[in-house]
DNA sequence: AAGCCAATAT
DNA sequence: GATATTGGCT
């Protein structure tokens, strides 16, 4: 009968004593094989008649762990081993033949053989047959045929229908084989699906779910995944890890436990590949179902008991910041505000399982960096190309952006904004230049789908991309309001200090003066919003005070203090 | 411990 | 080259 994981775990000198059913019409080769097997301490029951073998497994199924069956096309009395194969559902069955016909091999595998080997069977191969038993013992459960394999399955099904003609489908098979061989390891991992314990050299049908059995082919899982499945030399690498994973207190050989673990980890990683975002939880479940999900044979030992175990042993998963995930991120940042948007809080708000603070911090770093880099560049570009005086009129109001318009709009949104500053150190006069926020300052790269200016509702900026000269975006009042926004973090400089407070305390006056001076020194430019031109009366009064009776052609001045709106 | 950032890895 | 992770420093 089929070995369970428990059986194997309690099997002290596994695989010695493994019970092998040998069905081979060729007595000499049967004897040869039997001798080799017995030399390995396997327990061999040899048959040369298919029906006898079948009755043996039905009457005393517990006497067999695995079967090695010769495909004897020439034999007239039997169905060449296929009958056995189809009926020995629970027994891992290795098919062998002198006939290297590809379609025969395909057929064997499709009918549920765990492996196809050409005769003569080498000792190495025979020695390793126990792996199928282990695989069987630890693999189980439901699995769904991946879409990628459906065409293959279909093709094989069609191959199987006229069971007598072997050669006819060669060409078709070769096409499909091409298909098969293209399947990547990833696909294999995926499709091998429920295999926590990687399949031995030959990919398998699920035992007991063999094709053509019970007429329920559609829902069966038939895996034709690896190229190796049809390689004549079946000593494939995947065998190596098939049992090492057991790690069952010495019951199974664990020569390469580390590798096995890593493999498992790779499986896990593979499993998570393509998952949107970092649904690690999902991955976990997926992986566990893939790994453990043993319905008939509980596997206690060797199976990673939980996610942490896996996690602990594998390198960190790479978080894919999908647009959706990033959206969450941005929302969290917006919600928190500039001064509160630190990784740990963002993480809390995002509520994404599996995401670490580190992940968020890293992303935040990139996020800030992007802004810092893109905005000044964008601004530079615009600033250096100013030739049109009309445009200059607009830009000359730059100083009014001296402070970030945190709440420059009148929407309810109290969302602060990352200040977009000019080149660090380039403003020696203390006037900070803030990017005109109406611009698409930061072109997000393809994978950055979030709003180019998070924290700001683009529509509230009210500034066209190329603002008309007479349509300044911000008023002084707005920016003066900004002056009183005490807490903001300036990310332009390495350390996020609340530099704004400094500005407020030490530079507000200075900046105001600066703005006023500029307005005075260039009277031909429109006054920035927020500055009110003095009335003609007040000007005249002032002039007369100073002993001037007429208005000079060149503006000599407006009293600054009287014109600033505070 | 948490945050930031440069270095490093993928 | 872009993006994510790691590691050092504060």
mmCIF file with all atom_site columns, N, CA and C in Angstrom, chain A residues 417-474:
data_model
loop_
_atom_site.group_PDB
_atom_site.id
_atom_site.type_symbol
_atom_site.label_atom_id
_atom_site.label_alt_id
_atom_site.label_comp_id
_atom_site.label_asym_id
_atom_site.label_entity_id
_atom_site.label_seq_id
_atom_site.pdbx_PDB_ins_code
_atom_site.Cartn_x
_atom_site.Cartn_y
_atom_site.Cartn_z
_atom_site.occupancy
_atom_site.B_iso_or_equiv
_atom_site.pdbx_formal_charge
_atom_site.auth_seq_id
_atom_site.auth_comp_id
_atom_site.auth_asym_id
_atom_site.auth_atom_id
_atom_site.pdbx_PDB_model_num
ATOM 1   N N  . UNK A 1 417 ? 2.182  69.129 2.164   1.00 0.00 ? 417 UNK A N  1
ATOM 2   C CA . UNK A 1 417 ? 2.837  68.791 0.919   1.00 0.00 ? 417 UNK A CA 1
ATOM 3   C C  . UNK A 1 417 ? 4.318  68.758 1.153   1.00 0.00 ? 417 UNK A C  1
ATOM 4   N N  . UNK A 1 418 ? 4.958  67.916 0.418   1.00 0.00 ? 418 UNK A N  1
ATOM 5   C CA . UNK A 1 418 ? 6.400  67.976 0.516   1.00 0.00 ? 418 UNK A CA 1
ATOM 6   C C  . UNK A 1 418 ? 6.854  69.246 -0.164  1.00 0.00 ? 418 UNK A C  1
ATOM 7   N N  . UNK A 1 419 ? 7.542  70.052 0.546   1.00 0.00 ? 419 UNK A N  1
ATOM 8   C CA . UNK A 1 419 ? 7.984  71.295 -0.069  1.00 0.00 ? 419 UNK A CA 1
ATOM 9   C C  . UNK A 1 419 ? 8.909  70.983 -1.224  1.00 0.00 ? 419 UNK A C  1
ATOM 10  N N  . UNK A 1 420 ? 8.695  71.679 -2.265  1.00 0.00 ? 420 UNK A N  1
ATOM 11  C CA . UNK A 1 420 ? 9.555  71.483 -3.409  1.00 0.00 ? 420 UNK A CA 1
ATOM 12  C C  . UNK A 1 420 ? 10.505 72.652 -3.491  1.00 0.00 ? 420 UNK A C  1
ATOM 13  N N  . UNK A 1 421 ? 11.681 72.376 -3.178  1.00 0.00 ? 421 UNK A N  1
ATOM 14  C CA . UNK A 1 421 ? 12.620 73.473 -3.090  1.00 0.00 ? 421 UNK A CA 1
ATOM 15  C C  . UNK A 1 421 ? 13.549 73.518 -4.276  1.00 0.00 ? 421 UNK A C  1
ATOM 16  N N  . UNK A 1 422 ? 14.187 74.628 -4.392  1.00 0.00 ? 422 UNK A N  1
ATOM 17  C CA . UNK A 1 422 ? 15.153 74.789 -5.464  1.00 0.00 ? 422 UNK A CA 1
ATOM 18  C C  . UNK A 1 422 ? 16.444 74.092 -5.094  1.00 0.00 ? 422 UNK A C  1
ATOM 19  N N  . UNK A 1 423 ? 17.444 74.419 -5.820  1.00 0.00 ? 423 UNK A N  1
ATOM 20  C CA . UNK A 1 423 ? 18.722 73.801 -5.544  1.00 0.00 ? 423 UNK A CA 1
ATOM 21  C C  . UNK A 1 423 ? 19.163 74.183 -4.142  1.00 0.00 ? 423 UNK A C  1
ATOM 22  N N  . UNK A 1 424 ? 19.558 73.214 -3.421  1.00 0.00 ? 424 UNK A N  1
ATOM 23  C CA . UNK A 1 424 ? 20.026 73.533 -2.073  1.00 0.00 ? 424 UNK A CA 1
ATOM 24  C C  . UNK A 1 424 ? 21.217 74.476 -2.164  1.00 0.00 ? 424 UNK A C  1
ATOM 25  N N  . UNK A 1 425 ? 21.141 75.484 -1.398  1.00 0.00 ? 425 UNK A N  1
ATOM 26  C CA . UNK A 1 425 ? 22.257 76.402 -1.351  1.00 0.00 ? 425 UNK A CA 1
ATOM 27  C C  . UNK A 1 425 ? 22.294 77.408 -2.477  1.00 0.00 ? 425 UNK A C  1
ATOM 28  N N  . UNK A 1 426 ? 21.451 77.261 -3.401  1.00 0.00 ? 426 UNK A N  1
ATOM 29  C CA . UNK A 1 426 ? 21.501 78.170 -4.528  1.00 0.00 ? 426 UNK A CA 1
ATOM 30  C C  . UNK A 1 426 ? 20.855 79.503 -4.191  1.00 0.00 ? 426 UNK A C  1
ATOM 31  N N  . UNK A 1 427 ? 20.066 79.499 -3.199  1.00 0.00 ? 427 UNK A N  1
ATOM 32  C CA . UNK A 1 427 ? 19.463 80.757 -2.795  1.00 0.00 ? 427 UNK A CA 1
ATOM 33  C C  . UNK A 1 427 ? 20.202 81.280 -1.572  1.00 0.00 ? 427 UNK A C  1
ATOM 34  N N  . UNK A 1 428 ? 21.115 82.105 -1.833  1.00 0.00 ? 428 UNK A N  1
ATOM 35  C CA . UNK A 1 428 ? 21.907 82.583 -0.721  1.00 0.00 ? 428 UNK A CA 1
ATOM 36  C C  . UNK A 1 428 ? 21.245 83.758 -0.023  1.00 0.00 ? 428 UNK A C  1
ATOM 37  N N  . UNK A 1 429 ? 20.239 84.225 -0.655  1.00 0.00 ? 429 UNK A N  1
ATOM 38  C CA . UNK A 1 429 ? 19.620 85.394 -0.061  1.00 0.00 ? 429 UNK A CA 1
ATOM 39  C C  . UNK A 1 429 ? 18.547 85.025 0.948   1.00 0.00 ? 429 UNK A C  1
ATOM 40  N N  . UNK A 1 430 ? 18.406 83.760 1.162   1.00 0.00 ? 430 UNK A N  1
ATOM 41  C CA . UNK A 1 430 ? 17.458 83.360 2.177   1.00 0.00 ? 430 UNK A CA 1
ATOM 42  C C  . UNK A 1 430 ? 16.053 83.178 1.650   1.00 0.00 ? 430 UNK A C  1
ATOM 43  N N  . UNK A 1 431 ? 15.883 83.512 0.424   1.00 0.00 ? 431 UNK A N  1
ATOM 44  C CA . UNK A 1 431 ? 14.554 83.317 -0.135  1.00 0.00 ? 431 UNK A CA 1
ATOM 45  C C  . UNK A 1 431 ? 14.468 81.920 -0.724  1.00 0.00 ? 431 UNK A C  1
ATOM 46  N N  . UNK A 1 432 ? 13.581 81.166 -0.217  1.00 0.00 ? 432 UNK A N  1
ATOM 47  C CA . UNK A 1 432 ? 13.433 79.820 -0.729  1.00 0.00 ? 432 UNK A CA 1
ATOM 48  C C  . UNK A 1 432 ? 12.473 79.839 -1.911  1.00 0.00 ? 432 UNK A C  1
ATOM 49  N N  . UNK A 1 433 ? 12.898 79.180 -2.882  1.00 0.00 ? 433 UNK A N  1
ATOM 50  C CA . UNK A 1 433 ? 12.058 79.132 -4.066  1.00 0.00 ? 433 UNK A CA 1
ATOM 51  C C  . UNK A 1 433 ? 11.294 77.838 -4.087  1.00 0.00 ? 433 UNK A C  1
ATOM 52  N N  . UNK A 1 434 ? 10.061 77.941 -4.178  1.00 0.00 ? 434 UNK A N  1
ATOM 53  C CA . UNK A 1 434 ? 9.213  76.744 -4.203  1.00 0.00 ? 434 UNK A CA 1
ATOM 54  C C  . UNK A 1 434 ? 8.663  76.577 -5.582  1.00 0.00 ? 434 UNK A C  1
ATOM 55  N N  . UNK A 1 435 ? 8.672  75.380 -5.975  1.00 0.00 ? 435 UNK A N  1
ATOM 56  C CA . UNK A 1 435 ? 8.225  75.103 -7.332  1.00 0.00 ? 435 UNK A CA 1
ATOM 57  C C  . UNK A 1 435 ? 6.798  75.523 -7.543  1.00 0.00 ? 435 UNK A C  1
ATOM 58  N N  . UNK A 1 436 ? 6.554  76.060 -8.699  1.00 0.00 ? 436 UNK A N  1
ATOM 59  C CA . UNK A 1 436 ? 5.162  76.374 -9.013  1.00 0.00 ? 436 UNK A CA 1
ATOM 60  C C  . UNK A 1 436 ? 4.378  75.087 -9.077  1.00 0.00 ? 436 UNK A C  1
ATOM 61  N N  . UNK A 1 437 ? 3.517  74.907 -8.209  1.00 0.00 ? 437 UNK A N  1
ATOM 62  C CA . UNK A 1 437 ? 2.896  73.600 -8.043  1.00 0.00 ? 437 UNK A CA 1
ATOM 63  C C  . UNK A 1 437 ? 1.930  73.228 -9.131  1.00 0.00 ? 437 UNK A C  1
ATOM 64  N N  . UNK A 1 438 ? 1.635  74.117 -9.967  1.00 0.00 ? 438 UNK A N  1
ATOM 65  C CA . UNK A 1 438 ? 0.712  73.733 -11.016 1.00 0.00 ? 438 UNK A CA 1
ATOM 66  C C  . UNK A 1 438 ? 1.377  72.918 -12.094 1.00 0.00 ? 438 UNK A C  1
ATOM 67  N N  . UNK A 1 439 ? 2.617  72.827 -12.019 1.00 0.00 ? 439 UNK A N  1
ATOM 68  C CA . UNK A 1 439 ? 3.342  72.142 -13.078 1.00 0.00 ? 439 UNK A CA 1
ATOM 69  C C  . UNK A 1 439 ? 3.383  70.643 -12.862 1.00 0.00 ? 439 UNK A C  1
ATOM 70  N N  . UNK A 1 440 ? 3.490  69.984 -13.932 1.00 0.00 ? 440 UNK A N  1
ATOM 71  C CA . UNK A 1 440 ? 3.726  68.537 -13.789 1.00 0.00 ? 440 UNK A CA 1
ATOM 72  C C  . UNK A 1 440 ? 5.182  68.342 -13.445 1.00 0.00 ? 440 UNK A C  1
ATOM 73  N N  . UNK A 1 441 ? 5.508  68.748 -12.293 1.00 0.00 ? 441 UNK A N  1
ATOM 74  C CA . UNK A 1 441 ? 6.922  68.831 -11.972 1.00 0.00 ? 441 UNK A CA 1
ATOM 75  C C  . UNK A 1 441 ? 7.588  67.496 -11.944 1.00 0.00 ? 441 UNK A C  1
ATOM 76  N N  . UNK A 1 442 ? 6.848  66.579 -11.459 1.00 0.00 ? 442 UNK A N  1
ATOM 77  C CA . UNK A 1 442 ? 7.469  65.283 -11.300 1.00 0.00 ? 442 UNK A CA 1
ATOM 78  C C  . UNK A 1 442 ? 6.762  64.310 -12.209 1.00 0.00 ? 442 UNK A C  1
ATOM 79  N N  . UNK A 1 443 ? 7.444  64.005 -13.266 1.00 0.00 ? 443 UNK A N  1
ATOM 80  C CA . UNK A 1 443 ? 6.868  63.008 -14.163 1.00 0.00 ? 443 UNK A CA 1
ATOM 81  C C  . UNK A 1 443 ? 7.111  61.641 -13.570 1.00 0.00 ? 443 UNK A C  1
ATOM 82  N N  . UNK A 1 444 ? 6.077  61.037 -13.173 1.00 0.00 ? 444 UNK A N  1
ATOM 83  C CA . UNK A 1 444 ? 6.284  59.707 -12.618 1.00 0.00 ? 444 UNK A CA 1
ATOM 84  C C  . UNK A 1 444 ? 6.717  58.751 -13.701 1.00 0.00 ? 444 UNK A C  1
ATOM 85  N N  . UNK A 1 445 ? 7.585  57.910 -13.320 1.00 0.00 ? 445 UNK A N  1
ATOM 86  C CA . UNK A 1 445 ? 7.997  56.900 -14.287 1.00 0.00 ? 445 UNK A CA 1
ATOM 87  C C  . UNK A 1 445 ? 6.852  55.930 -14.492 1.00 0.00 ? 445 UNK A C  1
ATOM 88  N N  . UNK A 1 446 ? 7.059  55.055 -15.395 1.00 0.00 ? 446 UNK A N  1
ATOM 89  C CA . UNK A 1 446 ? 5.963  54.160 -15.787 1.00 0.00 ? 446 UNK A CA 1
ATOM 90  C C  . UNK A 1 446 ? 5.338  53.459 -14.598 1.00 0.00 ? 446 UNK A C  1
ATOM 91  N N  . UNK A 1 447 ? 6.189  53.064 -13.718 1.00 0.00 ? 447 UNK A N  1
ATOM 92  C CA . UNK A 1 447 ? 5.635  52.279 -12.626 1.00 0.00 ? 447 UNK A CA 1
ATOM 93  C C  . UNK A 1 447 ? 5.124  53.173 -11.505 1.00 0.00 ? 447 UNK A C  1
ATOM 94  N N  . UNK A 1 448 ? 5.276  54.418 -11.684 1.00 0.00 ? 448 UNK A N  1
ATOM 95  C CA . UNK A 1 448 ? 4.795  55.316 -10.654 1.00 0.00 ? 448 UNK A CA 1
ATOM 96  C C  . UNK A 1 448 ? 3.513  55.950 -11.126 1.00 0.00 ? 448 UNK A C  1
ATOM 97  N N  . UNK A 1 449 ? 2.492  55.382 -10.707 1.00 0.00 ? 449 UNK A N  1
ATOM 98  C CA . UNK A 1 449 ? 1.217  55.828 -11.239 1.00 0.00 ? 449 UNK A CA 1
ATOM 99  C C  . UNK A 1 449 ? 0.494  56.761 -10.300 1.00 0.00 ? 449 UNK A C  1
ATOM 100 N N  . UNK A 1 450 ? 1.132  57.026 -9.223  1.00 0.00 ? 450 UNK A N  1
ATOM 101 C CA . UNK A 1 450 ? 0.381  57.837 -8.307  1.00 0.00 ? 450 UNK A CA 1
ATOM 102 C C  . UNK A 1 450 ? 0.374  59.286 -8.751  1.00 0.00 ? 450 UNK A C  1
ATOM 103 N N  . UNK A 1 451 ? -0.370 60.022 -8.042  1.00 0.00 ? 451 UNK A N  1
ATOM 104 C CA . UNK A 1 451 ? -0.474 61.420 -8.393  1.00 0.00 ? 451 UNK A CA 1
ATOM 105 C C  . UNK A 1 451 ? 0.893  62.071 -8.332  1.00 0.00 ? 451 UNK A C  1
ATOM 106 N N  . UNK A 1 452 ? 1.179  62.850 -9.324  1.00 0.00 ? 452 UNK A N  1
ATOM 107 C CA . UNK A 1 452 ? 2.504  63.440 -9.379  1.00 0.00 ? 452 UNK A CA 1
ATOM 108 C C  . UNK A 1 452 ? 2.771  64.351 -8.192  1.00 0.00 ? 452 UNK A C  1
ATOM 109 N N  . UNK A 1 453 ? 1.756  64.793 -7.605  1.00 0.00 ? 453 UNK A N  1
ATOM 110 C CA . UNK A 1 453 ? 1.974  65.698 -6.499  1.00 0.00 ? 453 UNK A CA 1
ATOM 111 C C  . UNK A 1 453 ? 1.121  65.306 -5.320  1.00 0.00 ? 453 UNK A C  1
ATOM 112 N N  . UNK A 1 454 ? 1.498  64.256 -4.709  1.00 0.00 ? 454 UNK A N  1
ATOM 113 C CA . UNK A 1 454 ? 0.684  63.747 -3.616  1.00 0.00 ? 454 UNK A CA 1
ATOM 114 C C  . UNK A 1 454 ? 0.581  64.796 -2.524  1.00 0.00 ? 454 UNK A C  1
ATOM 115 N N  . UNK A 1 455 ? -0.504 64.767 -1.929  1.00 0.00 ? 455 UNK A N  1
ATOM 116 C CA . UNK A 1 455 ? -0.706 65.749 -0.889  1.00 0.00 ? 455 UNK A CA 1
ATOM 117 C C  . UNK A 1 455 ? -1.375 66.986 -1.422  1.00 0.00 ? 455 UNK A C  1
ATOM 118 N N  . UNK A 1 456 ? -1.341 67.102 -2.682  1.00 0.00 ? 456 UNK A N  1
ATOM 119 C CA . UNK A 1 456 ? -1.993 68.243 -3.295  1.00 0.00 ? 456 UNK A CA 1
ATOM 120 C C  . UNK A 1 456 ? -3.005 67.737 -4.283  1.00 0.00 ? 456 UNK A C  1
ATOM 121 N N  . UNK A 1 457 ? -4.125 68.228 -4.175  1.00 0.00 ? 457 UNK A N  1
ATOM 122 C CA . UNK A 1 457 ? -5.125 67.849 -5.156  1.00 0.00 ? 457 UNK A CA 1
ATOM 123 C C  . UNK A 1 457 ? -4.929 68.727 -6.362  1.00 0.00 ? 457 UNK A C  1
ATOM 124 N N  . UNK A 1 458 ? -4.522 68.080 -7.370  1.00 0.00 ? 458 UNK A N  1
ATOM 125 C CA . UNK A 1 458 ? -4.073 68.818 -8.538  1.00 0.00 ? 458 UNK A CA 1
ATOM 126 C C  . UNK A 1 458 ? -5.083 69.880 -8.954  1.00 0.00 ? 458 UNK A C  1
ATOM 127 N N  . UNK A 1 459 ? -6.315 69.538 -8.846  1.00 0.00 ? 459 UNK A N  1
ATOM 128 C CA . UNK A 1 459 ? -7.308 70.471 -9.327  1.00 0.00 ? 459 UNK A CA 1
ATOM 129 C C  . UNK A 1 459 ? -7.417 71.699 -8.438  1.00 0.00 ? 459 UNK A C  1
ATOM 130 N N  . UNK A 1 460 ? -6.834 71.596 -7.289  1.00 0.00 ? 460 UNK A N  1
ATOM 131 C CA . UNK A 1 460 ? -6.949 72.732 -6.403  1.00 0.00 ? 460 UNK A CA 1
ATOM 132 C C  . UNK A 1 460 ? -5.838 73.742 -6.613  1.00 0.00 ? 460 UNK A C  1
ATOM 133 N N  . UNK A 1 461 ? -4.877 73.328 -7.360  1.00 0.00 ? 461 UNK A N  1
ATOM 134 C CA . UNK A 1 461 ? -3.808 74.288 -7.595  1.00 0.00 ? 461 UNK A CA 1
ATOM 135 C C  . UNK A 1 461 ? -4.281 75.411 -8.508  1.00 0.00 ? 461 UNK A C  1
ATOM 136 N N  . UNK A 1 462 ? -5.184 75.054 -9.336  1.00 0.00 ? 462 UNK A N  1
ATOM 137 C CA . UNK A 1 462 ? -5.786 76.066 -10.169 1.00 0.00 ? 462 UNK A CA 1
ATOM 138 C C  . UNK A 1 462 ? -4.821 76.751 -11.087 1.00 0.00 ? 462 UNK A C  1
ATOM 139 N N  . UNK A 1 463 ? -3.794 76.105 -11.398 1.00 0.00 ? 463 UNK A N  1
ATOM 140 C CA . UNK A 1 463 ? -2.794 76.753 -12.233 1.00 0.00 ? 463 UNK A CA 1
ATOM 141 C C  . UNK A 1 463 ? -2.606 75.957 -13.504 1.00 0.00 ? 463 UNK A C  1
ATOM 142 N N  . UNK A 1 464 ? -2.739 76.583 -14.606 1.00 0.00 ? 464 UNK A N  1
ATOM 143 C CA . UNK A 1 464 ? -2.535 75.872 -15.856 1.00 0.00 ? 464 UNK A CA 1
ATOM 144 C C  . UNK A 1 464 ? -1.086 75.469 -15.995 1.00 0.00 ? 464 UNK A C  1
ATOM 145 N N  . UNK A 1 465 ? -0.898 74.529 -16.849 1.00 0.00 ? 465 UNK A N  1
ATOM 146 C CA . UNK A 1 465 ? 0.462  74.026 -16.999 1.00 0.00 ? 465 UNK A CA 1
ATOM 147 C C  . UNK A 1 465 ? 1.393  75.139 -17.448 1.00 0.00 ? 465 UNK A C  1
ATOM 148 N N  . UNK A 1 466 ? 0.946  75.905 -18.398 1.00 0.00 ? 466 UNK A N  1
ATOM 149 C CA . UNK A 1 466 ? 1.719  77.078 -18.768 1.00 0.00 ? 466 UNK A CA 1
ATOM 150 C C  . UNK A 1 466 ? 0.885  78.298 -18.418 1.00 0.00 ? 466 UNK A C  1
ATOM 151 N N  . UNK A 1 467 ? 1.077  78.765 -17.281 1.00 0.00 ? 467 UNK A N  1
ATOM 152 C CA . UNK A 1 467 ? 0.170  79.799 -16.789 1.00 0.00 ? 467 UNK A CA 1
ATOM 153 C C  . UNK A 1 467 ? 0.280  81.071 -17.601 1.00 0.00 ? 467 UNK A C  1
ATOM 154 N N  . UNK A 1 468 ? -0.818 81.629 -17.896 1.00 0.00 ? 468 UNK A N  1
ATOM 155 C CA . UNK A 1 468 ? -0.813 82.897 -18.599 1.00 0.00 ? 468 UNK A CA 1
ATOM 156 C C  . UNK A 1 468 ? -0.201 83.953 -17.696 1.00 0.00 ? 468 UNK A C  1
ATOM 157 N N  . UNK A 1 469 ? 0.436  84.899 -18.293 1.00 0.00 ? 469 UNK A N  1
ATOM 158 C CA . UNK A 1 469 ? 1.177  85.888 -17.520 1.00 0.00 ? 469 UNK A CA 1
ATOM 159 C C  . UNK A 1 469 ? 0.313  86.595 -16.489 1.00 0.00 ? 469 UNK A C  1
ATOM 160 N N  . UNK A 1 470 ? -0.903 86.766 -16.835 1.00 0.00 ? 470 UNK A N  1
ATOM 161 C CA . UNK A 1 470 ? -1.735 87.534 -15.924 1.00 0.00 ? 470 UNK A CA 1
ATOM 162 C C  . UNK A 1 470 ? -2.495 86.641 -14.944 1.00 0.00 ? 470 UNK A C  1
ATOM 163 N N  . UNK A 1 471 ? -2.116 85.452 -14.904 1.00 0.00 ? 471 UNK A N  1
ATOM 164 C CA . UNK A 1 471 ? -2.858 84.569 -14.011 1.00 0.00 ? 471 UNK A CA 1
ATOM 165 C C  . UNK A 1 471 ? -1.943 83.921 -12.986 1.00 0.00 ? 471 UNK A C  1
ATOM 166 N N  . UNK A 1 472 ? -1.443 84.723 -12.141 1.00 0.00 ? 472 UNK A N  1
ATOM 167 C CA . UNK A 1 472 ? -0.585 84.146 -11.104 1.00 0.00 ? 472 UNK A CA 1
ATOM 168 C C  . UNK A 1 472 ? -1.367 83.169 -10.241 1.00 0.00 ? 472 UNK A C  1
ATOM 169 N N  . UNK A 1 473 ? -0.664 82.215 -9.806  1.00 0.00 ? 473 UNK A N  1
ATOM 170 C CA . UNK A 1 473 ? -1.371 81.159 -9.105  1.00 0.00 ? 473 UNK A CA 1
ATOM 171 C C  . UNK A 1 473 ? -1.645 81.477 -7.662  1.00 0.00 ? 473 UNK A C  1
ATOM 172 N N  . UNK A 1 474 ? -0.737 82.171 -7.064  1.00 0.00 ? 474 UNK A N  1
ATOM 173 C CA . UNK A 1 474 ? -0.869 82.322 -5.632  1.00 0.00 ? 474 UNK A CA 1
ATOM 174 C C  . UNK A 1 474 ? -0.784 83.774 -5.215  1.00 0.00 ? 474 UNK A C  1
#
